[in-house]
Amino acid sequence: RELLKGAKMVVNDPRLTANQIKAEWAISNSTFYRLIRAGLLPAGEPVGPQAVRWRRSAIEAAFRKIAENRGRTVSEAAE
């Protein structure tokens, strides 16, 4: 019980596929993986032997940070 004290429960945080993310945020395949390599998007969570998903909340937070850092270089924004 003590471990849960102060923890926030996320009720609706669906896991998205790469294709869902690329379609929703209108980015190309190369841009998507470039953002991951640059550390601007999370790497995702394995959900099977060849399947990866990203939590919507993590992707939304990453794109908010990207928007806040517009005008800075990729390496500056990743810090």
Coordinates of C-alpha atoms in Angstrom, one line a residue:
R1 CA 0.0 0.0 0.0
E2 CA 2.7 2.5 0.9
L3 CA 4.2 2.1 -2.7
L4 CA 1.0 3.3 -4.2
K5 CA 0.8 6.4 -2.0
G6 CA 0.8 9.5 -4.2
A7 CA 0.8 7.5 -7.4
K8 CA -1.5 8.6 -10.2
M9 CA -3.6 6.1 -12.0
V10 CA -4.1 6.5 -15.7
V11 CA -7.4 5.0 -16.6
N12 CA -7.4 5.5 -20.4
D13 CA -4.0 5.5 -21.9
P14 CA -4.2 3.3 -25.0
R15 CA -1.1 1.8 -26.7
L16 CA -0.6 3.0 -30.3
T17 CA 1.1 1.4 -33.2
A18 CA 3.7 3.2 -35.3
N19 CA 1.2 3.5 -38.1
Q20 CA -1.4 5.0 -35.9
I21 CA 1.1 7.6 -34.6
K22 CA 2.3 8.5 -38.1
A23 CA -1.2 8.9 -39.3
E24 CA -2.5 10.9 -36.4
W25 CA 0.4 13.3 -36.3
A26 CA 0.9 13.3 -40.1
I27 CA 4.5 12.4 -40.1
S28 CA 6.5 10.1 -42.5
N29 CA 8.0 6.8 -41.6
S30 CA 11.5 8.3 -41.8
T31 CA 10.6 11.3 -39.6
F32 CA 9.0 9.0 -37.0
Y33 CA 12.2 6.9 -36.6
R34 CA 14.5 9.9 -36.9
L35 CA 12.7 11.4 -33.9
I36 CA 13.2 8.2 -32.0
R37 CA 16.9 8.0 -32.8
A38 CA 17.2 11.7 -31.7
G39 CA 15.6 10.8 -28.4
L40 CA 12.7 13.1 -29.0
L41 CA 10.1 10.3 -29.1
P42 CA 10.2 7.3 -26.8
A43 CA 11.4 3.9 -28.1
G44 CA 8.2 2.2 -27.3
E45 CA 7.3 -0.9 -25.3
P46 CA 7.5 -4.4 -26.6
V47 CA 4.2 -6.2 -26.5
G48 CA 5.2 -9.3 -28.4
P49 CA 8.1 -10.9 -30.2
Q50 CA 7.9 -8.5 -33.1
A51 CA 5.4 -5.9 -31.9
V52 CA 6.0 -2.5 -30.2
R53 CA 3.4 0.0 -28.9
W54 CA 3.7 3.5 -27.6
R55 CA 1.5 4.9 -24.8
R56 CA -0.6 7.8 -26.1
S57 CA 0.3 9.9 -23.1
A58 CA 4.0 9.5 -23.8
I59 CA 3.6 10.4 -27.5
E60 CA 1.5 13.4 -26.7
A61 CA 4.0 14.6 -24.1
A62 CA 6.9 14.2 -26.6
F63 CA 5.1 16.1 -29.3
R64 CA 4.2 18.9 -26.8
K65 CA 7.9 19.1 -25.9
I66 CA 8.9 19.2 -29.6
A67 CA 6.4 22.0 -30.1
E68 CA 7.8 24.0 -27.2
N69 CA 11.3 23.6 -28.5
R70 CA 10.7 24.8 -32.0
G71 CA 13.5 26.8 -33.3
R72 CA 16.1 25.0 -31.3
T73 CA 18.4 22.3 -32.8
V74 CA 17.6 18.7 -32.3
S75 CA 20.5 18.1 -29.9
E76 CA 19.5 21.2 -27.8
A77 CA 15.8 20.0 -27.7
A78 CA 16.9 16.5 -26.6
E79 CA 18.6 17.8 -23.5

